[in-house]
């Protein structure tokens, strides 16, 4: 069965520090992996997807099939990055999306 | 970007009653899904809303408790039936954008059952 695991409920870093939000998955096929973000009082929105291989707001994520991981990284955190981050997996040709439990990132000034 | 609007945004209901949540999407959306987000927890997929036919439910969710309709491509409803305090949650409508495969979300409906 498919599963997305985010081991950290809360991650606190100082502004300018590097940040890494962990995500591991289990899926028997070839998954599509995503990171979604929810800023305070806003709806959930897509941050990035692995097939795009792009950097959004300074964030990057690399799919490591050997370790079944899709960690989200940013070299220098900003206060405006404070939000809930959800890792998600799409299965069966986008027929379903499964979400991790989320990590709350708190960037301190 | 696909546009998804959902209502009500919040409601307080009495135990034993039912509430219907409406979701309107634009024509860029193909598939529609309903999620539940309980306090402090992740999003749990309730079902896929299928146009003109019965929804496809995930394990642990049944049609009698969460009847779903999707009479046309751009509209769906989720009813939470015979509510109990355990049903207090945020219910999210989402839609898959045609061509990009990106999942968009409504603002959510925060339901409190007393």
PDB file of C-alpha atoms in Angstrom:
ATOM      1  CA  UNK A   1       0.000   0.000   0.000  1.00  0.00           C
ATOM      2  CA  UNK A   2       1.127   3.519  -0.634  1.00  0.00           C
ATOM      3  CA  UNK A   3       2.286   5.618   2.268  1.00  0.00           C
ATOM      4  CA  UNK A   4       3.889   9.008   2.753  1.00  0.00           C
ATOM      5  CA  UNK A   5       5.827   9.669   5.940  1.00  0.00           C
ATOM      6  CA  UNK A   6       6.958  13.003   7.299  1.00  0.00           C
ATOM      7  CA  UNK A   7       8.770  12.253  10.550  1.00  0.00           C
ATOM      8  CA  UNK A   8       8.887  15.789  11.897  1.00  0.00           C
ATOM      9  CA  UNK A   9       5.749  17.525  13.107  1.00  0.00           C
ATOM     10  CA  UNK A  10       7.601  20.753  13.823  1.00  0.00           C
ATOM     11  CA  UNK A  11      10.864  22.170  12.565  1.00  0.00           C
ATOM     12  CA  UNK A  12      12.213  25.427  13.947  1.00  0.00           C
ATOM     13  CA  UNK A  13      15.184  27.206  12.386  1.00  0.00           C
ATOM     14  CA  UNK A  14      16.639  30.682  12.466  1.00  0.00           C
ATOM     15  CA  UNK A  15      16.414  32.992   9.513  1.00  0.00           C
ATOM     16  CA  UNK A  16      19.283  32.356   7.131  1.00  0.00           C
ATOM     17  CA  UNK A  17      19.836  28.791   8.295  1.00  0.00           C
ATOM     18  CA  UNK A  18      19.484  25.827   5.948  1.00  0.00           C
ATOM     19  CA  UNK A  19      16.319  23.817   6.195  1.00  0.00           C
ATOM     20  CA  UNK A  20      15.450  20.270   5.197  1.00  0.00           C
ATOM     21  CA  UNK A  21      11.969  18.810   5.536  1.00  0.00           C
ATOM     22  CA  UNK A  22      12.017  15.050   5.302  1.00  0.00           C
ATOM     23  CA  UNK A  23       9.659  12.898   3.300  1.00  0.00           C
ATOM     24  CA  UNK A  24       9.770   9.166   2.706  1.00  0.00           C
ATOM     25  CA  UNK A  25       7.331   7.152   0.700  1.00  0.00           C
ATOM     26  CA  UNK A  26       6.363   3.621  -0.085  1.00  0.00           C
ATOM     27  CA  UNK A  27       4.753   2.719  -3.363  1.00  0.00           C
ATOM     28  CA  UNK A  28       5.068  -0.293  -5.599  1.00  0.00           C
ATOM     29  CA  UNK A  29       4.923   1.601  -8.889  1.00  0.00           C
ATOM     30  CA  UNK A  30       6.524   4.765 -10.211  1.00  0.00           C
ATOM     31  CA  UNK A  31       5.158   7.622  -8.134  1.00  0.00           C
ATOM     32  CA  UNK A  32       4.820  11.274  -8.824  1.00  0.00           C
ATOM     33  CA  UNK A  33       5.957  13.253  -5.780  1.00  0.00           C
ATOM     34  CA  UNK A  34       4.879  16.725  -4.763  1.00  0.00           C
ATOM     35  CA  UNK A  35       5.328  19.257  -2.000  1.00  0.00           C
ATOM     36  CA  UNK A  36       2.314  21.315  -1.002  1.00  0.00           C
ATOM     37  CA  UNK A  37       2.398  24.322   1.300  1.00  0.00           C
ATOM     38  CA  UNK A  38      -0.252  25.998   3.410  1.00  0.00           C
ATOM     39  CA  UNK A  39       0.507  29.491   4.657  1.00  0.00           C
ATOM     40  CA  UNK A  40      -1.476  30.914   7.536  1.00  0.00           C
ATOM     41  CA  UNK A  41      -5.093  31.578   6.557  1.00  0.00           C
ATOM     42  CA  UNK A  42      -4.527  30.425   2.991  1.00  0.00           C
ATOM     43  CA  UNK A  43      -5.533  27.336   1.084  1.00  0.00           C
ATOM     44  CA  UNK A  44      -3.262  24.454   0.337  1.00  0.00           C
ATOM     45  CA  UNK A  45      -1.207  25.061  -2.803  1.00  0.00           C
ATOM     46  CA  UNK A  46       1.398  23.295  -4.841  1.00  0.00           C
ATOM     47  CA  UNK A  47       4.997  24.269  -4.091  1.00  0.00           C
ATOM     48  CA  UNK A  48       6.841  21.958  -6.444  1.00  0.00           C
ATOM     49  CA  UNK A  49       6.763  18.564  -8.127  1.00  0.00           C
ATOM     50  CA  UNK A  50       9.652  16.278  -8.814  1.00  0.00           C
ATOM     51  CA  UNK A  51       9.134  15.973 -12.546  1.00  0.00           C
ATOM     52  CA  UNK A  52       9.565  19.710 -12.968  1.00  0.00           C
ATOM     53  CA  UNK A  53      13.028  19.671 -11.463  1.00  0.00           C
ATOM     54  CA  UNK A  54      12.742  23.355 -10.707  1.00  0.00           C
ATOM     55  CA  UNK A  55      13.399  25.586  -7.735  1.00  0.00           C
ATOM     56  CA  UNK A  56      10.411  27.434  -6.321  1.00  0.00           C
ATOM     57  CA  UNK A  57      10.957  30.205  -3.765  1.00  0.00           C
ATOM     58  CA  UNK A  58      14.450  28.822  -3.291  1.00  0.00           C
ATOM     59  CA  UNK A  59      13.192  25.337  -2.433  1.00  0.00           C
ATOM     60  CA  UNK A  60      14.327  22.207  -4.214  1.00  0.00           C
ATOM     61  CA  UNK A  61      13.517  18.540  -3.786  1.00  0.00           C
ATOM     62  CA  UNK A  62      15.208  15.549  -5.314  1.00  0.00           C
ATOM     63  CA  UNK A  63      13.559  12.204  -5.747  1.00  0.00           C
ATOM     64  CA  UNK A  64      15.805   9.447  -4.450  1.00  0.00           C
ATOM     65  CA  UNK A  65      14.293   6.176  -5.558  1.00  0.00           C
ATOM     66  CA  UNK A  66      16.932   4.115  -3.764  1.00  0.00           C
ATOM     67  CA  UNK A  67      16.067   5.665  -0.425  1.00  0.00           C
ATOM     68  CA  UNK A  68      12.431   6.308  -1.405  1.00  0.00           C
ATOM     69  CA  UNK A  69      12.790   9.874  -0.242  1.00  0.00           C
ATOM     70  CA  UNK A  70      11.781  13.292  -1.503  1.00  0.00           C
ATOM     71  CA  UNK A  71      13.231  15.740   0.981  1.00  0.00           C
ATOM     72  CA  UNK A  72      12.566  19.452   0.611  1.00  0.00           C
ATOM     73  CA  UNK A  73      15.542  21.748   1.013  1.00  0.00           C
ATOM     74  CA  UNK A  74      16.356  25.416   1.105  1.00  0.00           C
ATOM     75  CA  UNK A  75      19.844  26.782   1.788  1.00  0.00           C
ATOM     76  CA  UNK A  76      18.749  29.981   3.539  1.00  0.00           C
ATOM     77  CA  UNK A  77      15.376  30.040   5.273  1.00  0.00           C
ATOM     78  CA  UNK A  78      13.295  33.198   5.326  1.00  0.00           C
ATOM     79  CA  UNK A  79      10.625  34.196   7.836  1.00  0.00           C
ATOM     80  CA  UNK A  80       7.991  34.102   5.105  1.00  0.00           C
ATOM     81  CA  UNK A  81       8.725  30.399   4.647  1.00  0.00           C
ATOM     82  CA  UNK A  82       6.948  29.684   7.919  1.00  0.00           C
ATOM     83  CA  UNK A  83       4.027  27.422   6.996  1.00  0.00           C
ATOM     84  CA  UNK A  84       2.742  23.850   6.974  1.00  0.00           C
ATOM     85  CA  UNK A  85       4.405  21.664   4.381  1.00  0.00           C
ATOM     86  CA  UNK A  86       2.876  18.458   3.075  1.00  0.00           C
ATOM     87  CA  UNK A  87       4.580  15.842   0.986  1.00  0.00           C
ATOM     88  CA  UNK A  88       2.234  14.074  -1.422  1.00  0.00           C
ATOM     89  CA  UNK A  89       2.330  11.084  -3.707  1.00  0.00           C
ATOM     90  CA  UNK A  90       0.245  10.590  -6.788  1.00  0.00           C
ATOM     91  CA  UNK A  91      -0.599   7.058  -7.751  1.00  0.00           C
ATOM     92  CA  UNK A  92      -2.260   5.411 -10.709  1.00  0.00           C
ATOM     93  CA  UNK A  93      -1.781   8.132 -13.274  1.00  0.00           C
ATOM     94  CA  UNK A  94      -2.948  10.911 -10.994  1.00  0.00           C
ATOM     95  CA  UNK A  95      -6.109   9.079 -10.045  1.00  0.00           C
ATOM     96  CA  UNK A  96      -5.325   9.568  -6.380  1.00  0.00           C
ATOM     97  CA  UNK A  97      -3.150  11.734  -4.195  1.00  0.00           C
ATOM     98  CA  UNK A  98      -1.905  10.674  -0.778  1.00  0.00           C
ATOM     99  CA  UNK A  99      -0.523  13.117   1.746  1.00  0.00           C
ATOM    100  CA  UNK A 100       1.943  12.914   4.597  1.00  0.00           C
ATOM    101  CA  UNK A 101       1.070  14.183   8.045  1.00  0.00           C
ATOM    102  CA  UNK A 102       2.723  17.520   7.444  1.00  0.00           C
ATOM    103  CA  UNK A 103       5.615  19.446   8.961  1.00  0.00           C
ATOM    104  CA  UNK A 104       5.185  22.865  10.453  1.00  0.00           C
ATOM    105  CA  UNK A 105       8.174  25.020   9.605  1.00  0.00           C
ATOM    106  CA  UNK A 106       8.829  27.919  11.935  1.00  0.00           C
ATOM    107  CA  UNK A 107      11.529  30.349  10.838  1.00  0.00           C
ATOM    108  CA  UNK A 108      12.619  32.555  13.707  1.00  0.00           C
ATOM    109  CA  UNK A 109      14.027  36.056  13.187  1.00  0.00           C
TER     110      UNK A 109
ATOM    111  CA  UNK B   1      -4.725  28.006 -12.350  1.00  0.00           C
ATOM    112  CA  UNK B   2      -7.912  26.101 -11.735  1.00  0.00           C
ATOM    113  CA  UNK B   3     -10.485  27.890  -9.607  1.00  0.00           C
ATOM    114  CA  UNK B   4     -12.247  25.977  -6.845  1.00  0.00           C
ATOM    115  CA  UNK B   5     -14.833  27.491  -4.552  1.00  0.00           C
ATOM    116  CA  UNK B   6     -16.403  25.728  -1.637  1.00  0.00           C
ATOM    117  CA  UNK B   7     -19.216  26.545   0.765  1.00  0.00           C
ATOM    118  CA  UNK B   8     -20.030  26.847   3.548  1.00  0.00           C
ATOM    119  CA  UNK B   9     -16.655  27.932   4.864  1.00  0.00           C
ATOM    120  CA  UNK B  10     -17.669  26.899   8.345  1.00  0.00           C
ATOM    121  CA  UNK B  11     -20.674  25.636  10.242  1.00  0.00           C
ATOM    122  CA  UNK B  12     -21.667  24.485  13.683  1.00  0.00           C
ATOM    123  CA  UNK B  13     -24.119  21.602  13.714  1.00  0.00           C
ATOM    124  CA  UNK B  14     -26.019  19.527  16.177  1.00  0.00           C
ATOM    125  CA  UNK B  15     -25.390  15.845  16.689  1.00  0.00           C
ATOM    126  CA  UNK B  16     -27.590  13.670  14.488  1.00  0.00           C
ATOM    127  CA  UNK B  17     -28.127  16.224  11.735  1.00  0.00           C
ATOM    128  CA  UNK B  18     -26.630  16.255   8.236  1.00  0.00           C
ATOM    129  CA  UNK B  19     -24.714  18.935   6.352  1.00  0.00           C
ATOM    130  CA  UNK B  20     -24.073  19.260   2.641  1.00  0.00           C
ATOM    131  CA  UNK B  21     -20.933  20.960   1.374  1.00  0.00           C
ATOM    132  CA  UNK B  22     -20.881  22.321  -2.141  1.00  0.00           C
ATOM    133  CA  UNK B  23     -17.897  22.622  -4.442  1.00  0.00           C
ATOM    134  CA  UNK B  24     -17.744  24.478  -7.732  1.00  0.00           C
ATOM    135  CA  UNK B  25     -14.770  24.158 -10.065  1.00  0.00           C
ATOM    136  CA  UNK B  26     -13.938  25.654 -13.416  1.00  0.00           C
ATOM    137  CA  UNK B  27     -13.727  23.739 -16.650  1.00  0.00           C
ATOM    138  CA  UNK B  28      -9.992  23.130 -16.327  1.00  0.00           C
ATOM    139  CA  UNK B  29     -10.671  20.435 -13.755  1.00  0.00           C
ATOM    140  CA  UNK B  30     -11.070  16.784 -14.676  1.00  0.00           C
ATOM    141  CA  UNK B  31     -11.096  14.679 -11.534  1.00  0.00           C
ATOM    142  CA  UNK B  32     -12.550  15.858  -8.219  1.00  0.00           C
ATOM    143  CA  UNK B  33     -11.718  14.558  -4.778  1.00  0.00           C
ATOM    144  CA  UNK B  34     -12.960  15.075  -1.235  1.00  0.00           C
ATOM    145  CA  UNK B  35     -10.549  15.073   1.689  1.00  0.00           C
ATOM    146  CA  UNK B  36     -10.903  15.323   5.440  1.00  0.00           C
ATOM    147  CA  UNK B  37      -8.366  17.065   7.620  1.00  0.00           C
ATOM    148  CA  UNK B  38      -8.874  16.413  11.307  1.00  0.00           C
ATOM    149  CA  UNK B  39      -7.239  18.681  13.856  1.00  0.00           C
ATOM    150  CA  UNK B  40      -3.490  18.214  13.858  1.00  0.00           C
ATOM    151  CA  UNK B  41      -3.632  15.469  11.284  1.00  0.00           C
ATOM    152  CA  UNK B  42      -2.987  15.054   7.610  1.00  0.00           C
ATOM    153  CA  UNK B  43      -5.378  15.057   4.717  1.00  0.00           C
ATOM    154  CA  UNK B  44      -7.265  11.806   4.348  1.00  0.00           C
ATOM    155  CA  UNK B  45      -8.855  10.991   1.026  1.00  0.00           C
ATOM    156  CA  UNK B  46     -12.555  10.279   1.458  1.00  0.00           C
ATOM    157  CA  UNK B  47     -13.529   9.572  -2.138  1.00  0.00           C
ATOM    158  CA  UNK B  48     -13.204  10.422  -5.780  1.00  0.00           C
ATOM    159  CA  UNK B  49     -16.298  12.156  -7.118  1.00  0.00           C
ATOM    160  CA  UNK B  50     -17.238  10.628 -10.456  1.00  0.00           C
ATOM    161  CA  UNK B  51     -19.339  12.557 -12.907  1.00  0.00           C
ATOM    162  CA  UNK B  52     -22.765  11.020 -13.309  1.00  0.00           C
ATOM    163  CA  UNK B  53     -22.047   7.894 -11.290  1.00  0.00           C
ATOM    164  CA  UNK B  54     -21.362   6.727  -7.767  1.00  0.00           C
ATOM    165  CA  UNK B  55     -18.272   8.041  -6.056  1.00  0.00           C
ATOM    166  CA  UNK B  56     -15.286   5.791  -5.412  1.00  0.00           C
ATOM    167  CA  UNK B  57     -14.729   5.564  -1.679  1.00  0.00           C
ATOM    168  CA  UNK B  58     -11.523   4.894   0.202  1.00  0.00           C
ATOM    169  CA  UNK B  59     -11.243   2.284   2.878  1.00  0.00           C
ATOM    170  CA  UNK B  60     -13.038   3.410   6.020  1.00  0.00           C
ATOM    171  CA  UNK B  61     -15.513   5.678   4.250  1.00  0.00           C
ATOM    172  CA  UNK B  62     -18.965   4.598   3.103  1.00  0.00           C
ATOM    173  CA  UNK B  63     -21.648   6.104   0.959  1.00  0.00           C
ATOM    174  CA  UNK B  64     -24.288   6.027   3.679  1.00  0.00           C
ATOM    175  CA  UNK B  65     -22.186   8.280   5.865  1.00  0.00           C
ATOM    176  CA  UNK B  66     -20.660  10.466   3.153  1.00  0.00           C
ATOM    177  CA  UNK B  67     -22.931  10.548   0.121  1.00  0.00           C
ATOM    178  CA  UNK B  68     -21.302  12.382  -2.761  1.00  0.00           C
ATOM    179  CA  UNK B  69     -22.795  13.680  -5.950  1.00  0.00           C
ATOM    180  CA  UNK B  70     -21.256  15.058  -9.105  1.00  0.00           C
ATOM    181  CA  UNK B  71     -24.080  15.759 -11.518  1.00  0.00           C
ATOM    182  CA  UNK B  72     -21.843  17.553 -14.009  1.00  0.00           C
ATOM    183  CA  UNK B  73     -18.190  18.251 -14.673  1.00  0.00           C
ATOM    184  CA  UNK B  74     -17.915  21.368 -12.535  1.00  0.00           C
ATOM    185  CA  UNK B  75     -20.024  20.723  -9.453  1.00  0.00           C
ATOM    186  CA  UNK B  76     -19.939  18.269  -6.565  1.00  0.00           C
ATOM    187  CA  UNK B  77     -21.455  17.926  -3.125  1.00  0.00           C
ATOM    188  CA  UNK B  78     -20.401  16.023  -0.043  1.00  0.00           C
ATOM    189  CA  UNK B  79     -22.931  15.308   2.677  1.00  0.00           C
ATOM    190  CA  UNK B  80     -21.869  14.389   6.179  1.00  0.00           C
ATOM    191  CA  UNK B  81     -24.788  12.368   7.514  1.00  0.00           C
ATOM    192  CA  UNK B  82     -25.992  11.721  11.029  1.00  0.00           C
ATOM    193  CA  UNK B  83     -23.142  13.755  12.431  1.00  0.00           C
ATOM    194  CA  UNK B  84     -21.327  13.101  15.674  1.00  0.00           C
ATOM    195  CA  UNK B  85     -18.596  15.147  17.381  1.00  0.00           C
ATOM    196  CA  UNK B  86     -16.021  12.819  15.780  1.00  0.00           C
ATOM    197  CA  UNK B  87     -16.997  14.277  12.412  1.00  0.00           C
ATOM    198  CA  UNK B  88     -15.700  17.688  13.465  1.00  0.00           C
ATOM    199  CA  UNK B  89     -13.070  18.413  10.877  1.00  0.00           C
ATOM    200  CA  UNK B  90     -12.109  20.447   7.852  1.00  0.00           C
ATOM    201  CA  UNK B  91     -13.505  19.029   4.639  1.00  0.00           C
ATOM    202  CA  UNK B  92     -11.609  19.904   1.485  1.00  0.00           C
ATOM    203  CA  UNK B  93     -12.729  19.777  -2.093  1.00  0.00           C
ATOM    204  CA  UNK B  94      -9.963  19.389  -4.666  1.00  0.00           C
ATOM    205  CA  UNK B  95      -9.703  19.170  -8.403  1.00  0.00           C
ATOM    206  CA  UNK B  96      -7.094  17.884 -10.798  1.00  0.00           C
ATOM    207  CA  UNK B  97      -6.239  20.381 -13.487  1.00  0.00           C
ATOM    208  CA  UNK B  98      -6.446  19.118 -17.027  1.00  0.00           C
ATOM    209  CA  UNK B  99      -3.122  19.038 -18.851  1.00  0.00           C
ATOM    210  CA  UNK B 100      -0.873  19.774 -15.863  1.00  0.00           C
ATOM    211  CA  UNK B 101      -1.880  17.101 -13.367  1.00  0.00           C
ATOM    212  CA  UNK B 102      -1.749  19.689 -10.606  1.00  0.00           C
ATOM    213  CA  UNK B 103      -4.139  19.269  -7.707  1.00  0.00           C
ATOM    214  CA  UNK B 104      -5.934  22.430  -6.581  1.00  0.00           C
ATOM    215  CA  UNK B 105      -7.852  22.874  -3.356  1.00  0.00           C
ATOM    216  CA  UNK B 106     -10.819  24.791  -2.137  1.00  0.00           C
ATOM    217  CA  UNK B 107     -10.546  26.863   1.012  1.00  0.00           C
ATOM    218  CA  UNK B 108     -12.122  24.127   3.075  1.00  0.00           C
ATOM    219  CA  UNK B 109     -15.272  23.795   5.155  1.00  0.00           C
ATOM    220  CA  UNK B 110     -14.682  23.760   8.896  1.00  0.00           C
ATOM    221  CA  UNK B 111     -17.359  21.672  10.537  1.00  0.00           C
ATOM    222  CA  UNK B 112     -17.964  21.611  14.286  1.00  0.00           C
ATOM    223  CA  UNK B 113     -20.450  19.112  15.671  1.00  0.00           C
ATOM    224  CA  UNK B 114     -21.809  19.718  19.158  1.00  0.00           C
TER     225      UNK B 114
END
